[in-house]
Amino acid sequence: MKLSDIVKGMDKTELLYLKETYAKTFQGRVLRVEFEGKKNVYLVLDKTIFHPKGGGQPTDKGHLSEQNCEVNIKKALYVGGVVVHWGRTLQGRISEGPVFGEIDWKRRYWYMKRHTAGHLLDHCLTVLTGKPVETTESWLENPCYVGYAGSPPSASCLESAEEMANEMISKDAAVNIESISYKGLLEIAPDAPNIYRLPVLETYRIVTIEGCNPIPCAGTHLKNIGEIGRLTIKKIETHGSDFRVYYDVQ
Ligand SMILES: [Zn+2]
């Protein structure tokens, strides 16, 4: 079955992971059930804490269950404002109605650390190279990296970036989130690393690490960069006219 058919006529899913980033469980309601064979099933809910694959962030995994039914959720997909959960039935046969959900928190928290550290890396490279960086891509699975436009910085610049990032991590800077219009976005974040990759929307979610420039981002972030522990730059690779910085967190 096509995903576009599954989401047809559905209201947008309430994206709990944007507001309650540290929620590990939630209560929702299954609105649509589409089985694919006997065990595999697509589920649409009214709300979700499952972050779908997108923006360099891999899908959350976990479980959705109701009385005597349980589905192992292997991926969540974002289709026109609706999150579609796909998984394999472990017991029973899930149906429309109230449901309990739980994500694989260890996996998600690891991505939150890596993602927030990526923003910190953007900031440090911007400060040390003296010009705003432009991100082209990012990936949070192994090996984790951020891609940037242009020629790579020197080895000593990268060394300084790592040192600077860890200095900031040791000071426990808070990460603040707010909503803003497109006009407001251009005013407060004209040099954001991803500004040229953003779709035009009514409102943007702005993420600001204390001491850094604000950036629009719909990913999942830590509340405080102290939780990163330590950022390590692993290597740098040139890709055509761009470059990737591979890094990891503690
Ligand atoms: Zn982000």
XYZ file of N, CA and C and ligand atoms in Angstrom:
751
model
N 0.839 -1.204 0.000
C 0.000 0.000 0.000
C 0.874 1.254 0.000
N 0.433 2.266 -0.740
C 1.219 3.500 -0.815
C 1.030 4.320 0.459
N 2.114 4.974 0.888
C 2.023 5.822 2.083
C 1.029 6.959 1.864
N 0.989 7.468 0.621
C 0.074 8.588 0.344
C -1.383 8.156 0.525
N -1.683 6.873 0.282
C -3.053 6.383 0.503
C -3.335 6.234 1.997
N -2.311 5.829 2.742
C -2.496 5.626 4.185
C -2.810 6.945 4.893
N -2.178 8.040 4.439
C -2.374 9.316 5.145
C -3.533 10.140 4.559
N -4.138 9.624 3.489
C -5.213 10.383 2.828
C -6.343 10.711 3.811
N -6.689 11.997 3.909
C -7.804 12.421 4.766
C -7.463 12.501 6.244
N -6.213 12.189 6.610
C -5.848 12.209 8.035
C -5.439 13.623 8.454
N -5.776 13.984 9.712
C -5.286 15.249 10.266
C -3.793 15.117 10.537
N -3.117 16.274 10.618
C -1.689 16.248 10.934
C -1.470 15.631 12.314
N -0.393 14.904 12.454
C -0.065 14.283 13.742
C 0.509 15.335 14.687
N 0.106 15.287 15.950
C 0.714 16.177 16.943
C 2.114 15.641 17.260
N 3.121 16.464 17.012
C 4.512 16.000 17.133
C 5.035 16.251 18.545
N 4.747 15.315 19.425
C 5.115 15.496 20.832
C 6.623 15.612 21.022
N 7.390 14.984 20.127
C 8.849 14.989 20.315
C 9.452 16.387 20.178
N 8.698 17.322 19.585
C 9.214 18.689 19.471
C 9.074 19.444 20.791
N 8.034 19.084 21.572
C 7.770 19.804 22.828
C 8.276 19.029 24.031
N 8.109 17.721 23.975
C 8.496 16.886 25.118
C 9.626 15.969 24.666
N 10.767 16.589 24.432
C 11.888 15.858 23.836
C 12.385 14.718 24.720
N 12.197 14.864 26.037
C 12.711 13.831 26.945
C 11.658 12.771 27.294
N 10.470 12.850 26.652
C 9.428 11.854 26.943
C 9.835 10.501 26.362
N 9.758 9.480 27.195
C 10.130 8.125 26.757
C 8.887 7.299 26.446
N 7.750 7.700 27.060
C 6.490 6.980 26.846
C 5.372 7.997 26.607
N 4.268 7.552 26.057
C 3.111 8.433 25.869
C 1.841 7.603 25.677
N 0.719 8.278 25.861
C -0.585 7.673 25.590
C -1.158 8.387 24.377
N -1.566 7.657 23.374
C -2.150 8.268 22.190
C -3.361 7.484 21.741
N -3.759 7.723 20.502
C -4.921 7.031 19.962
C -4.605 6.591 18.535
N -4.807 5.341 18.250
C -4.604 4.839 16.887
C -5.814 5.258 16.048
N -5.549 5.959 14.940
C -6.637 6.450 14.088
C -6.783 5.621 12.814
N -5.681 5.019 12.370
C -5.757 4.197 11.149
C -4.824 2.989 11.268
N -5.316 1.858 10.832
C -4.540 0.615 10.866
C -4.576 0.002 9.470
N -3.407 -0.253 8.910
C -3.344 -0.904 7.590
C -2.362 -2.063 7.672
N -2.887 -3.277 7.668
C -2.001 -4.437 7.710
C -1.412 -4.698 6.327
N -0.184 -5.195 6.351
C 0.522 -5.579 5.122
C 0.915 -7.037 5.363
N 0.092 -7.938 4.916
C 0.282 -9.333 5.288
C -0.321 -9.556 6.667
N 0.129 -10.621 7.355
C -0.494 -10.957 8.641
C 0.080 -10.170 9.809
N 1.366 -9.886 9.751
C 2.044 -9.308 10.920
C 2.447 -7.846 10.753
N 2.903 -7.481 9.556
C 3.401 -6.112 9.363
C 2.233 -5.135 9.281
N 2.418 -3.974 9.927
C 1.285 -3.053 9.997
C 1.743 -1.588 9.982
N 0.960 -0.764 9.285
C 1.148 0.690 9.299
C 0.128 1.273 10.266
N 0.576 2.211 11.114
C -0.322 2.810 12.099
C -0.208 4.328 12.075
N -1.349 5.008 12.058
C -1.366 6.467 12.193
C -2.055 6.791 13.514
N -1.421 7.678 14.297
C -1.943 8.055 15.613
C -2.307 9.536 15.618
N -3.009 9.966 16.671
C -3.312 11.401 16.786
C -2.077 12.190 17.198
N -1.157 11.547 17.929
C 0.063 12.202 18.402
C 1.164 11.159 18.500
N 2.417 11.629 18.609
C 3.496 10.638 18.737
C 4.766 11.243 19.320
N 5.538 10.400 20.010
C 6.888 10.816 20.421
C 7.935 10.179 19.503
N 7.492 9.385 18.534
C 8.427 8.745 17.595
C 8.912 9.780 16.575
N 10.190 10.101 16.609
C 10.754 11.028 15.616
C 10.928 10.258 14.308
N 10.296 10.750 13.217
C 10.445 10.034 11.946
C 11.820 10.273 11.334
N 12.197 9.411 10.418
C 13.465 9.601 9.712
C 13.391 10.906 8.922
N 14.419 11.731 9.033
C 14.421 12.984 8.273
C 15.402 13.980 8.842
N 15.892 14.863 7.985
C 16.805 15.910 8.435
C 18.091 15.351 9.014
N 18.511 14.189 8.528
C 19.752 13.593 9.022
C 19.560 12.764 10.276
N 18.337 12.798 10.836
C 18.088 12.016 12.056
C 17.392 10.709 11.698
N 17.970 9.586 12.131
C 17.335 8.300 11.853
C 16.013 8.165 12.610
N 15.195 7.254 12.176
C 13.899 7.027 12.823
C 14.055 6.536 14.258
N 13.085 6.901 15.099
C 12.992 6.260 16.411
C 12.410 4.866 16.229
N 12.762 3.989 17.158
C 12.179 2.650 17.187
C 11.541 2.446 18.549
N 10.722 1.427 18.706
C 10.102 1.193 20.009
C 8.915 0.263 19.911
N 7.925 0.484 20.781
C 6.751 -0.396 20.824
C 5.466 0.412 20.956
N 4.407 -0.069 20.343
C 3.061 0.454 20.573
C 2.227 -0.721 21.053
N 1.480 -0.499 22.139
C 0.696 -1.620 22.660
C -0.660 -1.167 23.171
N -1.609 -2.078 23.102
C -2.907 -1.899 23.731
C -3.237 -3.253 24.339
N -4.379 -3.363 24.962
C -4.684 -4.601 25.679
C -4.444 -5.850 24.810
N -3.552 -6.715 25.266
C -3.259 -7.992 24.588
C -2.675 -7.858 23.181
N -2.273 -6.637 22.800
C -1.668 -6.441 21.474
C -0.360 -5.685 21.632
N 0.619 -6.047 20.830
C 1.876 -5.305 20.863
C 2.512 -5.312 19.475
N 2.993 -4.126 19.076
C 3.669 -4.003 17.779
C 5.063 -3.443 18.020
N 6.045 -4.107 17.439
C 7.425 -3.629 17.493
C 7.597 -2.613 16.361
N 7.729 -1.321 16.719
C 7.830 -0.277 15.694
C 9.272 -0.191 15.199
N 9.432 -0.433 13.917
C 10.782 -0.456 13.329
C 11.139 0.853 12.656
N 10.108 1.595 12.216
C 10.404 2.925 11.668
C 9.175 3.819 11.694
N 9.460 5.132 11.727
C 8.405 6.141 11.630
C 8.754 7.026 10.441
N 7.726 7.349 9.649
C 7.945 8.120 8.418
C 7.053 9.353 8.438
N 7.558 10.459 7.938
C 6.801 11.712 7.920
C 6.253 11.919 6.514
N 4.929 11.921 6.405
C 4.304 12.051 5.084
C 3.301 13.205 5.130
N 3.714 14.364 4.622
C 2.816 15.524 4.545
C 2.187 15.913 5.873
N 2.966 15.929 6.932
C 2.446 16.352 8.235
C 1.917 15.203 9.086
N 1.845 14.018 8.493
C 1.341 12.851 9.231
C 2.499 11.874 9.475
N 2.615 11.395 10.715
C 3.645 10.396 11.013
C 3.028 9.004 10.867
N 3.647 8.192 10.023
C 3.191 6.808 9.831
C 4.193 5.895 10.536
N 3.690 5.070 11.461
C 4.541 4.108 12.172
C 4.430 2.771 11.448
N 5.555 2.124 11.248
C 5.530 0.821 10.593
C 6.217 -0.197 11.496
N 5.570 -1.327 11.682
C 6.188 -2.318 12.559
C 5.651 -3.711 12.338
N 6.100 -4.601 13.213
C 5.727 -6.012 13.105
C 5.013 -6.432 14.387
N 3.893 -7.082 14.227
C 3.085 -7.502 15.367
C 3.804 -8.572 16.185
N 3.860 -8.353 17.506
C 4.457 -9.355 18.397
C 3.376 -10.229 19.015
N 2.220 -9.589 19.305
C 1.088 -10.385 19.799
C -0.228 -9.667 19.518
N -1.305 -10.436 19.382
C -2.640 -9.880 19.152
C -2.771 -9.240 17.780
N -3.809 -8.436 17.634
C -4.035 -7.720 16.371
C -4.486 -6.309 16.722
N -3.604 -5.339 16.544
C -3.872 -3.965 16.981
C -5.039 -3.370 16.191
N -5.806 -2.501 16.875
C -6.955 -1.882 16.211
C -7.046 -0.418 16.616
N -7.989 0.305 16.030
C -8.151 1.721 16.355
C -8.562 1.871 17.818
N -8.049 2.950 18.460
C -8.390 3.178 19.865
C -7.169 3.583 20.664
N -7.308 3.661 22.007
C -6.202 4.107 22.859
C -4.986 3.190 22.735
N -3.811 3.799 22.830
C -2.590 3.009 22.685
C -1.503 3.600 23.586
N -0.613 2.731 24.046
C 0.530 3.157 24.851
C 1.783 3.001 23.993
N 2.636 4.025 24.014
C 3.846 3.953 23.199
C 5.100 4.160 24.016
N 6.160 3.508 23.594
C 7.454 3.655 24.263
C 8.553 3.621 23.208
N 9.474 4.609 23.263
C 10.575 4.593 22.291
C 11.822 3.966 22.909
N 12.723 3.547 22.042
C 14.034 3.058 22.477
C 14.826 4.306 22.891
N 14.777 4.601 24.192
C 15.323 5.859 24.695
C 16.841 5.938 24.559
N 17.523 4.833 24.764
C 18.984 4.835 24.695
C 19.433 5.312 23.307
N 18.759 4.774 22.300
C 19.064 5.121 20.909
C 18.765 6.604 20.657
N 17.562 7.054 21.054
C 17.162 8.445 20.821
C 18.094 9.422 21.539
N 18.443 9.122 22.805
C 19.268 10.046 23.589
C 20.648 10.198 22.945
N 21.131 9.115 22.392
C 22.418 9.137 21.692
C 22.346 10.090 20.500
N 21.229 10.014 19.763
C 21.040 10.923 18.617
C 20.914 12.371 19.083
N 20.234 12.598 20.211
C 20.094 13.963 20.739
C 21.461 14.549 21.074
N 22.304 13.707 21.648
C 23.661 14.165 21.989
C 24.439 14.514 20.719
N 24.395 13.601 19.757
C 25.152 13.827 18.521
C 24.609 15.029 17.756
N 23.290 15.150 17.709
C 22.674 16.249 16.962
C 23.034 17.602 17.578
N 22.898 17.703 18.899
C 23.210 18.963 19.582
C 24.701 19.285 19.426
N 25.530 18.256 19.479
C 26.975 18.457 19.297
C 27.278 18.972 17.891
N 26.475 18.560 16.910
C 26.655 19.032 15.532
C 26.451 20.540 15.446
N 25.447 21.050 16.167
C 25.213 22.500 16.185
C 26.396 23.230 16.822
N 26.930 22.622 17.849
C 28.072 23.229 18.542
C 29.286 23.292 17.602
N 29.449 22.236 16.841
C 30.540 22.179 15.857
C 30.375 23.297 14.814
N 29.130 23.490 14.337
C 28.848 24.585 13.386
C 29.320 25.915 13.975
N 28.955 26.126 15.236
C 29.279 27.393 15.901
C 30.793 27.589 15.985
N 31.485 26.555 16.434
C 32.939 26.684 16.634
C 33.654 26.923 15.302
N 33.219 26.228 14.238
C 33.855 26.424 12.927
C 33.568 27.825 12.388
N 32.363 28.322 12.650
C 32.013 29.682 12.219
C 32.920 30.710 12.900
N 33.086 30.556 14.202
C 33.912 31.506 14.960
C 35.370 31.414 14.506
N 35.872 30.186 14.363
C 37.305 30.015 14.095
C 37.706 30.315 12.647
N 36.765 30.117 11.701
C 37.113 30.426 10.305
C 36.758 31.880 9.977
N 36.008 32.516 10.872
C 35.678 33.929 10.676
C 34.563 34.163 9.674
N 33.892 33.081 9.230
C 32.740 33.268 8.331
C 31.694 32.183 8.606
N 30.405 32.525 8.400
C 29.351 31.548 8.709
C 29.491 30.286 7.868
N 29.385 29.130 8.487
C 29.443 27.874 7.725
C 28.069 27.613 7.105
N 28.075 26.861 6.002
C 26.812 26.447 5.382
C 26.776 24.926 5.398
N 25.827 24.365 6.150
C 25.750 22.904 6.203
C 25.055 22.379 4.949
N 25.512 21.234 4.463
C 24.908 20.634 3.271
C 24.190 19.336 3.615
N 24.594 18.694 4.703
C 24.013 17.402 5.088
C 24.482 17.065 6.495
N 23.818 16.071 7.096
C 24.312 15.560 8.377
C 23.796 14.140 8.543
N 24.482 13.364 9.362
C 24.066 11.982 9.607
C 24.417 11.606 11.033
N 23.457 11.015 11.738
C 23.668 10.728 13.161
C 23.956 9.265 13.458
N 23.801 8.399 12.438
C 24.193 7.001 12.636
C 25.714 6.930 12.508
N 26.280 5.738 12.730
C 27.720 5.575 12.540
C 28.055 5.487 11.058
N 29.082 6.150 10.571
C 29.862 7.168 11.268
C 29.153 8.518 11.176
N 29.084 9.198 12.305
C 28.329 10.446 12.432
C 29.126 11.620 11.834
N 28.457 12.460 11.056
C 29.181 13.589 10.453
C 28.260 14.764 10.155
N 28.872 15.927 9.929
C 28.176 17.083 9.355
C 28.919 17.439 8.076
N 28.162 17.713 6.998
C 28.762 18.135 5.737
C 28.655 19.646 5.598
N 29.712 20.264 5.064
C 29.731 21.719 4.889
C 30.119 22.072 3.460
N 29.629 23.226 2.998
C 30.003 23.719 1.674
C 31.377 24.376 1.750
N 32.130 24.264 0.656
C 33.419 24.961 0.577
C 34.601 24.072 0.887
N 35.767 24.707 0.956
C 36.985 23.925 1.192
C 37.201 23.723 2.689
N 37.831 22.602 3.050
C 37.972 22.253 4.467
C 38.925 23.173 5.227
N 38.675 23.363 6.521
C 39.592 24.155 7.343
C 40.872 23.358 7.628
N 41.877 24.032 8.131
C 43.154 23.365 8.418
C 43.019 22.422 9.617
N 44.014 21.539 9.747
C 44.014 20.595 10.871
C 44.069 21.351 12.197
N 44.817 22.435 12.242
C 44.928 23.174 13.507
C 43.607 23.876 13.836
N 42.876 24.285 12.804
C 41.568 24.906 13.026
C 40.601 23.878 13.626
N 40.655 22.650 13.104
C 39.784 21.586 13.632
C 40.139 21.261 15.079
N 41.423 21.249 15.350
C 41.884 20.985 16.720
C 41.344 22.058 17.671
N 41.420 23.303 17.207
C 40.912 24.416 18.028
C 39.400 24.320 18.190
N 38.706 23.850 17.121
C 37.244 23.727 17.187
C 36.859 22.703 18.256
N 37.600 21.599 18.287
C 37.313 20.563 19.288
C 37.542 21.106 20.698
N 38.640 21.824 20.845
C 38.981 22.399 22.153
C 37.911 23.407 22.596
N 37.507 24.255 21.654
C 36.505 25.284 21.953
C 35.165 24.641 22.335
N 34.771 23.618 21.573
C 33.500 22.936 21.849
C 33.524 22.323 23.249
N 34.624 21.675 23.588
C 34.690 21.020 24.900
C 34.758 22.025 26.047
N 35.337 23.168 25.776
C 35.353 24.245 26.772
C 33.907 24.694 27.043
N 33.122 24.842 25.954
C 31.720 25.258 26.106
C 30.902 24.168 26.802
N 31.173 22.905 26.449
C 30.454 21.785 27.080
C 30.709 21.795 28.591
N 31.943 22.095 28.977
C 32.296 22.076 30.407
C 31.585 23.192 31.177
N 31.080 24.196 30.439
C 30.387 25.306 31.113
C 28.876 25.106 31.158
N 28.387 23.955 30.661
C 26.961 23.604 30.784
C 26.001 24.646 30.210
N 26.224 25.101 28.986
C 25.318 26.094 28.388
C 23.942 25.473 28.128
N 22.890 26.251 28.402
C 21.518 25.771 28.178
C 21.172 25.852 26.694
N 20.204 25.024 26.273
C 19.704 25.045 24.895
C 18.246 25.504 24.965
N 17.939 26.635 24.330
C 16.585 27.199 24.400
C 15.857 27.035 23.069
N 14.535 26.823 23.155
C 13.706 26.608 21.963
C 12.587 27.658 21.937
N 12.329 28.259 20.766
C 11.188 29.178 20.624
C 10.642 29.082 19.194
N 9.431 29.623 18.984
C 8.832 29.632 17.642
C 8.884 31.038 17.081
N 9.028 31.147 15.758
C 9.204 32.459 15.148
C 8.677 32.436 13.706
N 8.312 33.620 13.156
C 7.834 33.702 11.768
C 9.025 33.680 10.804
N 8.746 33.553 9.486
C 9.832 33.526 8.494
C 10.577 34.865 8.487
N 9.799 35.969 8.615
C 10.415 37.297 8.629
C 11.341 37.412 9.851
N 10.814 36.951 10.979
C 11.604 36.997 12.209
C 12.853 36.144 12.087
N 12.706 35.018 11.401
C 13.846 34.109 11.212
C 14.966 34.807 10.445
N 14.598 35.500 9.358
C 15.615 36.172 8.543
C 16.284 37.302 9.321
N 15.529 37.865 10.278
C 16.111 38.945 11.083
C 17.090 38.419 12.125
N 16.704 37.327 12.799
C 17.583 36.888 13.895
C 18.619 35.847 13.474
N 18.371 35.157 12.350
C 19.322 34.097 11.977
C 19.657 34.121 10.487
N 20.064 35.293 9.938
C 20.332 35.357 8.493
C 21.508 34.477 8.062
N 22.397 34.178 8.991
C 23.583 33.384 8.651
C 23.505 31.955 9.180
N 22.292 31.482 9.494
C 22.167 30.116 10.023
C 22.759 29.125 9.024
N 23.437 28.082 9.530
C 24.153 27.149 8.646
C 23.259 26.421 7.646
N 21.945 26.337 7.941
C 21.049 25.576 7.061
C 20.013 26.470 6.384
N 20.228 27.782 6.396
C 19.196 28.726 5.952
C 18.754 28.476 4.507
N 19.667 28.026 3.641
C 19.326 27.829 2.224
C 18.618 26.496 1.963
N 18.556 25.660 2.967
C 17.932 24.343 2.775
C 16.518 24.295 3.342
N 16.066 25.398 3.953
C 14.776 25.370 4.644
C 13.599 25.608 3.707
N 12.503 24.889 3.909
C 11.286 25.207 3.162
C 10.657 26.470 3.760
N 9.814 27.164 2.989
C 9.134 28.341 3.541
C 7.918 27.862 4.335
N 7.889 28.189 5.617
C 6.811 27.752 6.504
C 6.213 28.961 7.218
N 5.082 28.732 7.883
C 4.468 29.829 8.643
C 5.284 30.145 9.886
N 5.697 29.102 10.573
C 6.520 29.315 11.769
C 7.718 28.369 11.759
N 8.766 28.806 12.412
C 9.990 28.006 12.513
C 10.312 27.791 13.981
N 10.938 26.683 14.236
C 11.383 26.378 15.590
C 12.842 26.805 15.664
N 13.107 27.728 16.570
C 14.456 28.274 16.679
C 15.160 27.674 17.894
N 16.356 27.197 17.659
C 17.144 26.564 18.714
C 18.361 27.442 18.986
N 18.553 27.787 20.249
C 19.704 28.631 20.589
C 20.486 28.019 21.739
N 21.721 27.668 21.450
C 22.629 27.257 22.525
C 23.172 28.563 23.097
N 23.079 28.747 24.392
C 23.561 29.994 25.016
C 24.982 30.298 24.552
N 25.181 31.504 24.037
C 26.509 31.897 23.574
C 26.710 31.652 22.088
N 25.706 31.033 21.406
C 25.812 30.749 19.967
C 24.686 31.473 19.228
N 24.810 31.578 17.905
C 23.751 32.179 17.103
C 22.541 31.252 17.045
N 21.312 31.830 16.966
C 20.110 30.994 16.848
C 20.061 30.280 15.499
N 19.477 29.075 15.486
C 19.339 28.347 14.222
C 17.957 27.697 14.153
N 17.352 27.691 12.952
C 16.072 26.997 12.809
C 16.318 25.498 12.720
N 15.589 24.702 13.489
C 15.808 23.256 13.460
C 14.623 22.517 14.069
N 14.215 21.418 13.427
C 13.091 20.617 13.933
C 13.579 19.293 14.507
N 14.854 19.237 14.879
C 15.398 18.001 15.439
C 15.152 17.906 16.937
N 15.709 16.875 17.557
C 15.569 16.713 19.006
C 16.896 17.090 19.668
N 16.808 17.990 20.648
C 18.011 18.560 21.273
C 18.064 18.287 22.765
N 19.280 18.332 23.284
C 19.473 18.256 24.729
C 18.994 19.568 25.349
N 18.727 19.540 26.666
C 18.369 20.781 27.364
C 19.619 21.580 27.705
N 20.733 20.873 27.807
C 21.976 21.504 28.233
C 23.142 20.791 27.553
N 24.071 21.562 26.981
C 25.145 20.898 26.223
C 26.122 20.140 27.130
N 26.028 20.382 28.449
C 26.859 19.617 29.382
C 26.605 18.120 29.258
N 25.380 17.758 28.793
C 25.023 16.337 28.658
C 25.806 15.649 27.531
N 26.425 16.440 26.645
C 27.217 15.840 25.550
C 28.405 15.073 26.129
N 28.932 15.587 27.231
C 30.096 14.932 27.849
C 31.387 15.413 27.214
N 31.639 14.944 25.998
C 32.839 15.375 25.283
C 32.631 15.189 23.783
N 33.088 16.163 22.999
C 33.001 16.058 21.536
C 34.397 15.734 20.993
N 34.464 14.722 20.146
C 35.743 14.352 19.542
C 35.623 14.422 18.025
N 36.508 15.177 17.390
C 36.536 15.205 15.923
C 37.411 14.045 15.463
N 36.819 13.167 14.633
C 37.509 11.934 14.220
C 38.368 12.148 12.977
N 37.757 12.750 11.955
C 38.501 12.971 10.708
C 37.732 13.933 9.826
N 38.393 14.372 8.760
C 37.752 15.268 7.807
C 37.922 14.649 6.421
N 36.906 14.811 5.576
C 36.953 14.213 4.237
C 36.435 15.223 3.231
N 37.117 15.348 2.103
C 36.636 16.242 1.049
C 35.679 15.465 0.150
N 34.546 16.085 -0.182
C 33.568 15.468 -1.092
C 33.253 16.466 -2.187
N 33.920 16.346 -3.331
C 33.728 17.315 -4.408
C 34.142 18.688 -3.927
N 33.207 19.645 -3.981
C 33.540 21.003 -3.546
C 33.163 21.221 -2.076
N 32.729 20.142 -1.401
C 32.322 20.242 0.009
C 33.222 19.366 0.882
N 32.965 19.399 2.179
C 33.731 18.513 3.068
C 32.852 18.027 4.218
N 33.260 16.899 4.779
C 32.538 16.335 5.922
C 33.458 16.309 7.136
N 32.897 16.658 8.285
C 33.635 16.509 9.537
C 32.975 15.369 10.309
N 33.724 14.299 10.517
C 33.236 13.146 11.284
C 33.562 13.383 12.750
N 32.588 13.145 13.613
C 32.790 13.422 15.040
C 31.981 12.432 15.865
N 32.224 12.457 17.155
C 31.380 11.648 18.038
C 31.310 12.289 19.415
N 30.423 11.755 20.232
C 30.251 12.277 21.584
C 30.567 11.162 22.564
N 30.647 11.533 23.827
C 31.041 10.547 24.833
C 29.940 9.533 25.072
Zn 18.929 20.868 15.678
